CSV table of C-alpha atoms and ligand atoms in Angstrom, one decimal:
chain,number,residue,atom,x,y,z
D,1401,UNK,CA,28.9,95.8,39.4
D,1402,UNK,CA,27.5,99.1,38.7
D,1403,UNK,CA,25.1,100.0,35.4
D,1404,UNK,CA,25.6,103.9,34.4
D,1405,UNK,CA,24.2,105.8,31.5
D,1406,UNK,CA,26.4,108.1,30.3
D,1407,UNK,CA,24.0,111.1,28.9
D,1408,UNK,CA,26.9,113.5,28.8
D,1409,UNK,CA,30.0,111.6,29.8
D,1410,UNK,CA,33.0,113.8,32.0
D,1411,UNK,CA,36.9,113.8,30.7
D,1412,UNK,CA,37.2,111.1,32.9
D,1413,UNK,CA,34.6,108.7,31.9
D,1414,UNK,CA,35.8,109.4,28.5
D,1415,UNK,CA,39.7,108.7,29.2
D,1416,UNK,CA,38.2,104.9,31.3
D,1417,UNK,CA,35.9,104.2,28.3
D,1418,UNK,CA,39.2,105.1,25.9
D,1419,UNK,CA,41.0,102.6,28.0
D,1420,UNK,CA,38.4,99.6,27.7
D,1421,UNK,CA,38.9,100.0,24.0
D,1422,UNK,CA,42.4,99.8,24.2
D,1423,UNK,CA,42.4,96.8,26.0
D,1424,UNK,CA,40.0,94.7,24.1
D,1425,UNK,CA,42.0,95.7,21.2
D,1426,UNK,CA,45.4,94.7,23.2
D,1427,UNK,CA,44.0,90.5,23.6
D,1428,UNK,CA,42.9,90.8,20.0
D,1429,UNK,CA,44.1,93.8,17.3
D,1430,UNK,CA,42.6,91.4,14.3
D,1431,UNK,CA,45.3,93.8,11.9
D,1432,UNK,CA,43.3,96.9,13.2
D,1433,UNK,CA,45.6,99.7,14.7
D,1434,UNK,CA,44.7,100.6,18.1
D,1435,UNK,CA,41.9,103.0,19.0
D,1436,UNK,CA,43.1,106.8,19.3
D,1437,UNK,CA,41.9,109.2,22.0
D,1438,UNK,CA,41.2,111.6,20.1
D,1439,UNK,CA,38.7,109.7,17.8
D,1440,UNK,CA,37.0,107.8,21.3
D,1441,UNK,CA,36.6,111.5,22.3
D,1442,UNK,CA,35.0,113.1,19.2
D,1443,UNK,CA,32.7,109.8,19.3
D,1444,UNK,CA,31.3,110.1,22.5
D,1445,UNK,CA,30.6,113.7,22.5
D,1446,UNK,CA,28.8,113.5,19.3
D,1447,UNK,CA,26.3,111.4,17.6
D,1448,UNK,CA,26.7,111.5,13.6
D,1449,UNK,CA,24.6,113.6,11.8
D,1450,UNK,CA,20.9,112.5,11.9
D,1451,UNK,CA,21.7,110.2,14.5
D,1452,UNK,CA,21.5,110.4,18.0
D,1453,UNK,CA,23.0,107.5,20.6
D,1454,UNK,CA,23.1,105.8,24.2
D,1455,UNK,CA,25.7,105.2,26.2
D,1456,UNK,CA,26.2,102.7,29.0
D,1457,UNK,CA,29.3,101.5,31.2
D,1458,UNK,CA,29.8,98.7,33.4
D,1459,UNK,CA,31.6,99.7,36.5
D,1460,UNK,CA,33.6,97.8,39.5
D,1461,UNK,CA,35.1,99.6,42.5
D,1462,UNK,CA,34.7,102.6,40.7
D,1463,UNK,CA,36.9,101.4,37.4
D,1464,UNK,CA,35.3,101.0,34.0
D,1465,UNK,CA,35.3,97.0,32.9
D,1466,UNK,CA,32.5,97.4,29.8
D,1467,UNK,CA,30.8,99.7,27.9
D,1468,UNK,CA,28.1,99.9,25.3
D,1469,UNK,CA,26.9,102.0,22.5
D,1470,UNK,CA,24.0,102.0,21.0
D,1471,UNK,CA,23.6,104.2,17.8
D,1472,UNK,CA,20.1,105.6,16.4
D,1473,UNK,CA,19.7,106.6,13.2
D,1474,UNK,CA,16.5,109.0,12.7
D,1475,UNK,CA,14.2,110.0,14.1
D,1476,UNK,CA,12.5,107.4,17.0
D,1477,UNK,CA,10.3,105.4,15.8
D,1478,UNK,CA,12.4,105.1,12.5
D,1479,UNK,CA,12.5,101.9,10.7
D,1480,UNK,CA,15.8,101.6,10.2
D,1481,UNK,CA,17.8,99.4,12.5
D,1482,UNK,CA,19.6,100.5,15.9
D,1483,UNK,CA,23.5,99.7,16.1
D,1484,UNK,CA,25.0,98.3,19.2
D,1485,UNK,CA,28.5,97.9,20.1
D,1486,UNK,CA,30.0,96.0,23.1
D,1487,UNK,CA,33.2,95.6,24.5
D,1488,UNK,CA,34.2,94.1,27.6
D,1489,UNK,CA,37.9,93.8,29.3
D,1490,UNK,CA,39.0,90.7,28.3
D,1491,UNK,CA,39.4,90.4,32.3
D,1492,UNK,CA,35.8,90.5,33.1
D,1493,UNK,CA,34.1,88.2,30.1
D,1494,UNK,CA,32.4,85.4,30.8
D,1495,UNK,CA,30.7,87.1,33.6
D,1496,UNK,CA,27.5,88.3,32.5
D,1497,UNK,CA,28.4,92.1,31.7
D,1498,UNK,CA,27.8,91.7,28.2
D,1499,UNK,CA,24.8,90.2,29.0
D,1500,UNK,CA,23.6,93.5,31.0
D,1501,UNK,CA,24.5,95.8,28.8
D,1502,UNK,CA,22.8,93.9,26.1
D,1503,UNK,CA,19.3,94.1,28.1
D,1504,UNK,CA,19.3,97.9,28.8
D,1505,UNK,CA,20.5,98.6,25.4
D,1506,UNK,CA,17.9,96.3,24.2
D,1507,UNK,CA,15.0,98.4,26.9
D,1508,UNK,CA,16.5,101.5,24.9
D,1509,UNK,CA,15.9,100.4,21.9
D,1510,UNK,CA,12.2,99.1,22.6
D,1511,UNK,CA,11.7,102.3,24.3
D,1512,UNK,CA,12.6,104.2,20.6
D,1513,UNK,CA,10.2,102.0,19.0
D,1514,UNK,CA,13.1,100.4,17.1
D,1515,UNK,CA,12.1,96.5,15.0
D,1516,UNK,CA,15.3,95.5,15.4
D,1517,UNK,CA,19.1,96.0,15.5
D,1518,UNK,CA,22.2,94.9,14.3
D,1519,UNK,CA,26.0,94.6,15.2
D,1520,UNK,CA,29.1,94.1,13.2
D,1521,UNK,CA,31.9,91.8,14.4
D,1522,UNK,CA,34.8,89.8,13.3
D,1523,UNK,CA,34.3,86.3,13.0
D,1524,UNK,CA,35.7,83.7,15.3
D,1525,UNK,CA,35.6,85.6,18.2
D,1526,UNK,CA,33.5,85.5,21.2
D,1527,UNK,CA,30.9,88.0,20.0
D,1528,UNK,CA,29.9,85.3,17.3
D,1529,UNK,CA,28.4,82.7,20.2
D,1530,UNK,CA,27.7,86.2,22.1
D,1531,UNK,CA,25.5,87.3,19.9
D,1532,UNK,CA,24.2,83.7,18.3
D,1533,UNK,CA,23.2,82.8,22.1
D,1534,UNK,CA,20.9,86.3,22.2
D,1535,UNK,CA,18.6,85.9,19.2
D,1536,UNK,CA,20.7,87.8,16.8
D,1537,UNK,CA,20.9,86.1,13.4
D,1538,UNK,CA,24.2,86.5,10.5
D,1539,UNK,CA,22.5,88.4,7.7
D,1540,UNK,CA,25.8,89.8,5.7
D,1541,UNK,CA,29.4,88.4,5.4
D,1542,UNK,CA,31.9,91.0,4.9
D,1543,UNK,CA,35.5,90.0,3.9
D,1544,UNK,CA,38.0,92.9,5.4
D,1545,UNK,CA,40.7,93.2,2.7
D,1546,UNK,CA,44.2,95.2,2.7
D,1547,UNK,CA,46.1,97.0,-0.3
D,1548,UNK,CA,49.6,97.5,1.5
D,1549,UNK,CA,51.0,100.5,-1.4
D,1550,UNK,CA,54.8,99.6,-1.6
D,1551,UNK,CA,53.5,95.8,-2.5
D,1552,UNK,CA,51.7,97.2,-5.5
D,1553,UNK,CA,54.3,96.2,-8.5
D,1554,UNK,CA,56.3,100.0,-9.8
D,1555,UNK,CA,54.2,100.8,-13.2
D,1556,UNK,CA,51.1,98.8,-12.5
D,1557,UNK,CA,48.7,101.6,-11.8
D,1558,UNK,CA,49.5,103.7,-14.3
D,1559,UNK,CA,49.0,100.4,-16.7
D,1560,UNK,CA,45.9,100.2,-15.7
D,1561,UNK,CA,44.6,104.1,-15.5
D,1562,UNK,CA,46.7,104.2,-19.4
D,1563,UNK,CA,44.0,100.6,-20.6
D,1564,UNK,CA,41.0,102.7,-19.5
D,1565,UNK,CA,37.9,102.3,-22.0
D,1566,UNK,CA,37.7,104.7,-24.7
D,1567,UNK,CA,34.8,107.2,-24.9
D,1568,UNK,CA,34.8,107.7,-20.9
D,1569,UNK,CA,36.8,110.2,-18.8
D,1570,UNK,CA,38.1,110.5,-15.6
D,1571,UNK,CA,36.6,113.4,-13.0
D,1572,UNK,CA,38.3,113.8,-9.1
D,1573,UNK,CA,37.0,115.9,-6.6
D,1574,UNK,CA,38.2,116.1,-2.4
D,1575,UNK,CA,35.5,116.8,0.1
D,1576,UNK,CA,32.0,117.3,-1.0
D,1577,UNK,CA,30.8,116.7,-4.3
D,1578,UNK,CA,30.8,119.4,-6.4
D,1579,UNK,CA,27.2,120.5,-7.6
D,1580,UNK,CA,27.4,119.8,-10.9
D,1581,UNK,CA,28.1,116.2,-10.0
D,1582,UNK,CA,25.9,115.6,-7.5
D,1583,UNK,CA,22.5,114.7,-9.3
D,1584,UNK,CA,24.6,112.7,-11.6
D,1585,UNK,CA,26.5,110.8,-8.2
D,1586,UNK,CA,22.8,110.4,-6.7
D,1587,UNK,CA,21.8,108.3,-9.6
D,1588,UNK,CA,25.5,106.5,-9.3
D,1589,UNK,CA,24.4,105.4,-5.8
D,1590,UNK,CA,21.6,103.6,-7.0
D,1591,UNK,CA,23.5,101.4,-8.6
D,1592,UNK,CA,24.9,100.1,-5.0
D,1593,UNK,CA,21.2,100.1,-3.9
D,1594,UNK,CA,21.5,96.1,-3.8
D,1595,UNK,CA,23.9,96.3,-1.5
D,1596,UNK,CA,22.8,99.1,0.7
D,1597,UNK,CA,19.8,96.8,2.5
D,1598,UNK,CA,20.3,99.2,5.7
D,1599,UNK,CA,20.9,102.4,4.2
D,1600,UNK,CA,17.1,103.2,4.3
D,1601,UNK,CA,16.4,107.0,2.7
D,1602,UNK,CA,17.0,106.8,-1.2
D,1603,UNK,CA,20.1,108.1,-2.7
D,1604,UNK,CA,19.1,112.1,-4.2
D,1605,UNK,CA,21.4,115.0,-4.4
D,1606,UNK,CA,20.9,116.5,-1.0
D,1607,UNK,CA,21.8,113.1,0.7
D,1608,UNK,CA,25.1,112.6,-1.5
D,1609,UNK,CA,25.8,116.2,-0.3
D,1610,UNK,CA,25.2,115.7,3.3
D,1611,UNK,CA,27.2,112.6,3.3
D,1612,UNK,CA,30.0,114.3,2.7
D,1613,UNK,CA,29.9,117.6,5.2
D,1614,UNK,CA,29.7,114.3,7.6
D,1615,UNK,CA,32.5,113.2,6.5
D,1616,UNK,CA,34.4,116.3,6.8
D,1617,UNK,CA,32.8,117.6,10.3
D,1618,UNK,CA,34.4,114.2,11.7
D,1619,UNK,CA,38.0,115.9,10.2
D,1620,UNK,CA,38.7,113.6,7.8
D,1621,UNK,CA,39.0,113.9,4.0
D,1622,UNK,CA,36.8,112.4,1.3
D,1623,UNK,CA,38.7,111.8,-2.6
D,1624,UNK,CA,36.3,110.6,-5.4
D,1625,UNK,CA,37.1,109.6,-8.7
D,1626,UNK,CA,34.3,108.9,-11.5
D,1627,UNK,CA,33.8,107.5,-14.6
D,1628,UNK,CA,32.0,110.3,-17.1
D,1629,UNK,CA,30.6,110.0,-20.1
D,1630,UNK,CA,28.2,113.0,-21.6
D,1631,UNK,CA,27.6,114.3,-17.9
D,1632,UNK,CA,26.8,111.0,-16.5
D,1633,UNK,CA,28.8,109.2,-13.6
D,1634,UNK,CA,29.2,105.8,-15.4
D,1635,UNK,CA,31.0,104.4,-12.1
D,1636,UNK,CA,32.9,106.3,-9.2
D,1637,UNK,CA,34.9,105.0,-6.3
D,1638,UNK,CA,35.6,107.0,-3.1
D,1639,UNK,CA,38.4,106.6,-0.4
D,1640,UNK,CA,38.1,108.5,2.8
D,1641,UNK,CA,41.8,109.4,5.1
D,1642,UNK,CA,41.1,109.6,8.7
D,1643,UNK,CA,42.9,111.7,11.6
D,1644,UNK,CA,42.0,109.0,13.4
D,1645,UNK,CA,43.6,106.1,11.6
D,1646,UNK,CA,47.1,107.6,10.5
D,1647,UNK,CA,48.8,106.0,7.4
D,1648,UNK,CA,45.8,103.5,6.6
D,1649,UNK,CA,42.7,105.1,4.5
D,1650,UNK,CA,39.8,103.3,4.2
D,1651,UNK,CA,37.3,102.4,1.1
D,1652,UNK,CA,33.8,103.8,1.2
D,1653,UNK,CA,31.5,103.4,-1.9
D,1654,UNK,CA,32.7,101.9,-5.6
D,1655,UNK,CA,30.1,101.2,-8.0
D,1656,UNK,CA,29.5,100.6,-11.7
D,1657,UNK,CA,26.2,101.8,-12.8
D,1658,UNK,CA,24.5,98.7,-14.8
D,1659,UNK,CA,24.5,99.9,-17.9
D,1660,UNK,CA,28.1,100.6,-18.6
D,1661,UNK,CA,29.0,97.1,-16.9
D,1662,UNK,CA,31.8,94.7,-18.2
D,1663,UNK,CA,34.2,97.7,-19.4
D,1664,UNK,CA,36.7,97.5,-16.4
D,1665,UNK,CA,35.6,101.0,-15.3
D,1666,UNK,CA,35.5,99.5,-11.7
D,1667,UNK,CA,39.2,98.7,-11.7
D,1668,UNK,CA,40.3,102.0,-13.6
D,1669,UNK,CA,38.3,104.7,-11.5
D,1670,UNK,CA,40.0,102.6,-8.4
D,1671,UNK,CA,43.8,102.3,-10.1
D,1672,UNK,CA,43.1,106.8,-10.9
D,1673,UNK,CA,42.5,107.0,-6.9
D,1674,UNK,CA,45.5,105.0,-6.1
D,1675,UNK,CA,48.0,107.0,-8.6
D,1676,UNK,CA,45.7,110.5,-7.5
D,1677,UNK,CA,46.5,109.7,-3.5
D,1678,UNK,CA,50.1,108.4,-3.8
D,1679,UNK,CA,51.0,112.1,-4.9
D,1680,UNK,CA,47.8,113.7,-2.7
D,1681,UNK,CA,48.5,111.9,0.1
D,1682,UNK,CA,51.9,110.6,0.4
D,1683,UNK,CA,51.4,109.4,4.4
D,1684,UNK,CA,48.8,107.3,3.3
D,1685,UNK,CA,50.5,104.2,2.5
D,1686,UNK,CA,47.9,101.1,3.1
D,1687,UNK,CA,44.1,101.0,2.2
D,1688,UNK,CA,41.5,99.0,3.8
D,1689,UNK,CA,38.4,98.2,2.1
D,1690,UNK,CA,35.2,95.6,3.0
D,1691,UNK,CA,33.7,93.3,0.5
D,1692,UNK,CA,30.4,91.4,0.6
D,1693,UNK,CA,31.6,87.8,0.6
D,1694,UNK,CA,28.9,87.2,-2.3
D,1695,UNK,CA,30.6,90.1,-4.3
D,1696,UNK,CA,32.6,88.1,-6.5
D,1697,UNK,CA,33.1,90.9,-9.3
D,1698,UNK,CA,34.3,93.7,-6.5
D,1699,UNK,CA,36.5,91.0,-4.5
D,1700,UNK,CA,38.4,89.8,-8.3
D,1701,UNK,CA,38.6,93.4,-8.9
D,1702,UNK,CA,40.7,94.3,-5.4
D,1703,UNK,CA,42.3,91.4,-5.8
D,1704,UNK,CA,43.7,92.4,-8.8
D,1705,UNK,CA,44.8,95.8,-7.7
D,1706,UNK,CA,46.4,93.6,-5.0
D,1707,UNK,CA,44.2,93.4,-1.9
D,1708,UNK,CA,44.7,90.8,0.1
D,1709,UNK,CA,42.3,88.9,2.2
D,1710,UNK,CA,42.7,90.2,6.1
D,1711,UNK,CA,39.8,89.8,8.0
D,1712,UNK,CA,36.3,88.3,7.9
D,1713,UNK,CA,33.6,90.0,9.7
D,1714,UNK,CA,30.0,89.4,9.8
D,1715,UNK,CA,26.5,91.4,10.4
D,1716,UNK,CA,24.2,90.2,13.0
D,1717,UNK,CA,20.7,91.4,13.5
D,1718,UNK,CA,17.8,90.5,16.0
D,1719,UNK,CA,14.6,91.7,16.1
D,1720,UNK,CA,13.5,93.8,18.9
D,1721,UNK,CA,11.0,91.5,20.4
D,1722,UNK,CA,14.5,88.7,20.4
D,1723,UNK,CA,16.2,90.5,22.8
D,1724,UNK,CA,16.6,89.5,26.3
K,2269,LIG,C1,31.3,89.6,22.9
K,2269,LIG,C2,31.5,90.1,24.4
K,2269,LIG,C3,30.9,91.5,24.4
K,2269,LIG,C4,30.8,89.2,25.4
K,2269,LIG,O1,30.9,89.8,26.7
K,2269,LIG,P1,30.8,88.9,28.0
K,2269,LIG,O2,30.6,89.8,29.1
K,2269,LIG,O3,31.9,87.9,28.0
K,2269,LIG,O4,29.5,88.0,27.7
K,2269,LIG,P2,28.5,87.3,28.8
K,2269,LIG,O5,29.3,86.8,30.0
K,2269,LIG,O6,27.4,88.2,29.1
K,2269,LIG,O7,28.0,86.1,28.0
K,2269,LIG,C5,26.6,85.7,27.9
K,2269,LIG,C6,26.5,84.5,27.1
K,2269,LIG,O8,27.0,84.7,25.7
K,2269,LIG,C7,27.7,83.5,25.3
K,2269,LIG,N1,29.1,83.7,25.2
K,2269,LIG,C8,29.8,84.8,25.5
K,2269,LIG,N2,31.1,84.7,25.2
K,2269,LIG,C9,31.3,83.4,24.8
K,2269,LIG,C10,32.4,82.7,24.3
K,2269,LIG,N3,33.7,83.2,24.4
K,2269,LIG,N4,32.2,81.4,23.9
K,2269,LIG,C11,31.0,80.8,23.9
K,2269,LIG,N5,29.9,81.5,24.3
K,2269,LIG,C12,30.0,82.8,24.7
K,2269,LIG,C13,27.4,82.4,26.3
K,2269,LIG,O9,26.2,81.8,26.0
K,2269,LIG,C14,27.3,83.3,27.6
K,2269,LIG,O10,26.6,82.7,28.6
K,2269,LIG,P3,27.4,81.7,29.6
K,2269,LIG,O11,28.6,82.4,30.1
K,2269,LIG,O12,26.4,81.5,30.7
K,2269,LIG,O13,27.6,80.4,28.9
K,2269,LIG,C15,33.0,90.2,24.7
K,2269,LIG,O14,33.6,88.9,24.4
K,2269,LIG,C16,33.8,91.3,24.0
K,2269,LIG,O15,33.9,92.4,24.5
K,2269,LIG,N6,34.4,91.0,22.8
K,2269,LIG,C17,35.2,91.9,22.1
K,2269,LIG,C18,34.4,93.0,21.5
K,2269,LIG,C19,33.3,92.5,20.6
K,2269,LIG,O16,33.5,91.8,19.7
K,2269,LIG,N7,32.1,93.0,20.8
K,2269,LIG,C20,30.9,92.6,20.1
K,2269,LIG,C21,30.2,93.7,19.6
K,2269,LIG,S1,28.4,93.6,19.9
């Protein structure tokens, strides 16, 4: 079994790396659809935006059985987390290879003077005693839920967009916020700061900005729809569509900012999105969002738009000094 970092990985190692992916996926699609090339592509030849990333693949007579990724956000030395991601044919587990990869990512990230890192997996599968039996330690529950459009009863969103709470109105905008919005969706943010333990750098206008030119340099659309009342974001909810995941857009943020809790506004800014895509984007026809398993207001609020319960995955995180 051969170790390689791949600095600047070929077409090749690109296309063998594509095809661990899709059979991991293969023994276990957990309502996911498969990986595209395309999207493996784009991710290996670029690290996001303030980020930069190590790659590592597990090779035997020449053909790719695992590989790793290990994301860093900021600069080294940076106190925010490292992500790692492995994935090994479902062939070659049990073996040690995860193991391996593990340790060099775990060197790598010691190297970048990096406390810890974490690693987001579904529950009930093998990373769970993978993980548990290398130091790393659940810290977040995430429940994966699905909207599947042509289940959503005919009438009901525009029900709930018509019982909206008086005295607010609704504001859309595709791509990147527009600037008179964005000190006002800064402050919004804030309001998910309870939830965003690993998001690090505080929400301001530049940040809301960058987020999404990110989002749009990867070639996939953002839609946001706010709350406003006398300039203020009151509560805003964004959805983003991805080449990479045809038919099925996926949630990003929704938040409520305290003050103007208790109205609905969560459900209506959310039920304006759904009745804005289904004529924006008519391909998209199922939406996938995660939920803190603690956030019993979001979870009755998708529920009641009709999300139901798909997945459950879970964050892991191990300190630095942990790691084998
Ligand atoms: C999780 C995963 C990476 C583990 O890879 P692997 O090469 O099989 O793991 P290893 O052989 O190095 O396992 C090392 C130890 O982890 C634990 N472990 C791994 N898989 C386990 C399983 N299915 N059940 C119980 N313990 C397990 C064991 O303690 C094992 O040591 P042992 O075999 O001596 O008992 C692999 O199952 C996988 O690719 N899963 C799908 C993708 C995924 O979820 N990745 C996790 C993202 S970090």
């Amino acid at each position: 079994m051969d170790l390689i970092a791949l600095d600047e990985p070929t077409d090749a190692q690109i296309r063998q790396w594509h095809a661990v992916l899709t059979a991991v996926h293969a023994a276990d699609p957990a309502g996911e659809p498969p990986p595209e090339a395309e999207h493996t592509a784009a991710r290996l030849l670029g690290a996001e935006q303030g980020s930069r990333q190590r790659l590592w693949a597990a090779a035997e007579d020449g053909r790719m059985v695992a590989v790793a990724a290990l994301r860093l956000p900021g600069a080294p030395g940076a106190a925010r987390p490292g992500e790692i991601d492995i994935q090994v044919r479902p062939g070659n587990r049990r073996a040690g290879v995860g193991r391996r990869l593990l340790t060099v990512a775990a060197d790598a990230l010691r190297a970048d003077g990096r406390p810890s890192v974490i690693a987001q997996v579904l529950a009930g599968t093998p990373a769970v005693p993978f993980l548990e039996a290398h130091g790393f330690q659940c810290v977040l529950t995430l429940q994966g839920l699905l909207l599947r459009l042509a289940e959503v009863p005919p009438g009901r969103i525009e029900e709930l967009v018509a019982a909206g709470p008086a005295g607010y109105e609704l504001v859309r905008w595709r791509g990147v916020v527009p600037d008179g919005y964005a000190e006002a969706l800064a402050r919004a943010k804030h309001a998910m700061a309870d939830l965003a333990e690993y998001e690090g750098a505080p929400w301001d206008a530049g940040r809301v900005r960058e987020m999404g030119e990110l989002v749009a340099k990867r070639g996939d659309e953002l839609y946001t729809v706010a709350a406003v009342r006398d300039g203020t974001i009151a509560g805003f909810t964004e959805v983003v569509a991805s080449a990479g995941m045809p038919g099925r857009a996926a949630q990003y943020d929704t938040a409520v900012v305290p003050e103007h809790r208790g109205r609905r506004l969560g459900i209506w800014v959310k039920a304006a999105m759904l009745r804005w895509l289904a004529v924006e984007r008519p391909d998209v026809h199922e939406i996938e969002t995660d939920n803190a398993g603690d956030n019993v207001h979001m979870l009755a609020v998708n529920e009641e738009l009709g999300f139901r319960r798909l997945r459950e995955s879970r964050e892991y995180q191990a300190s630095a000094a942990d790691l084998p």
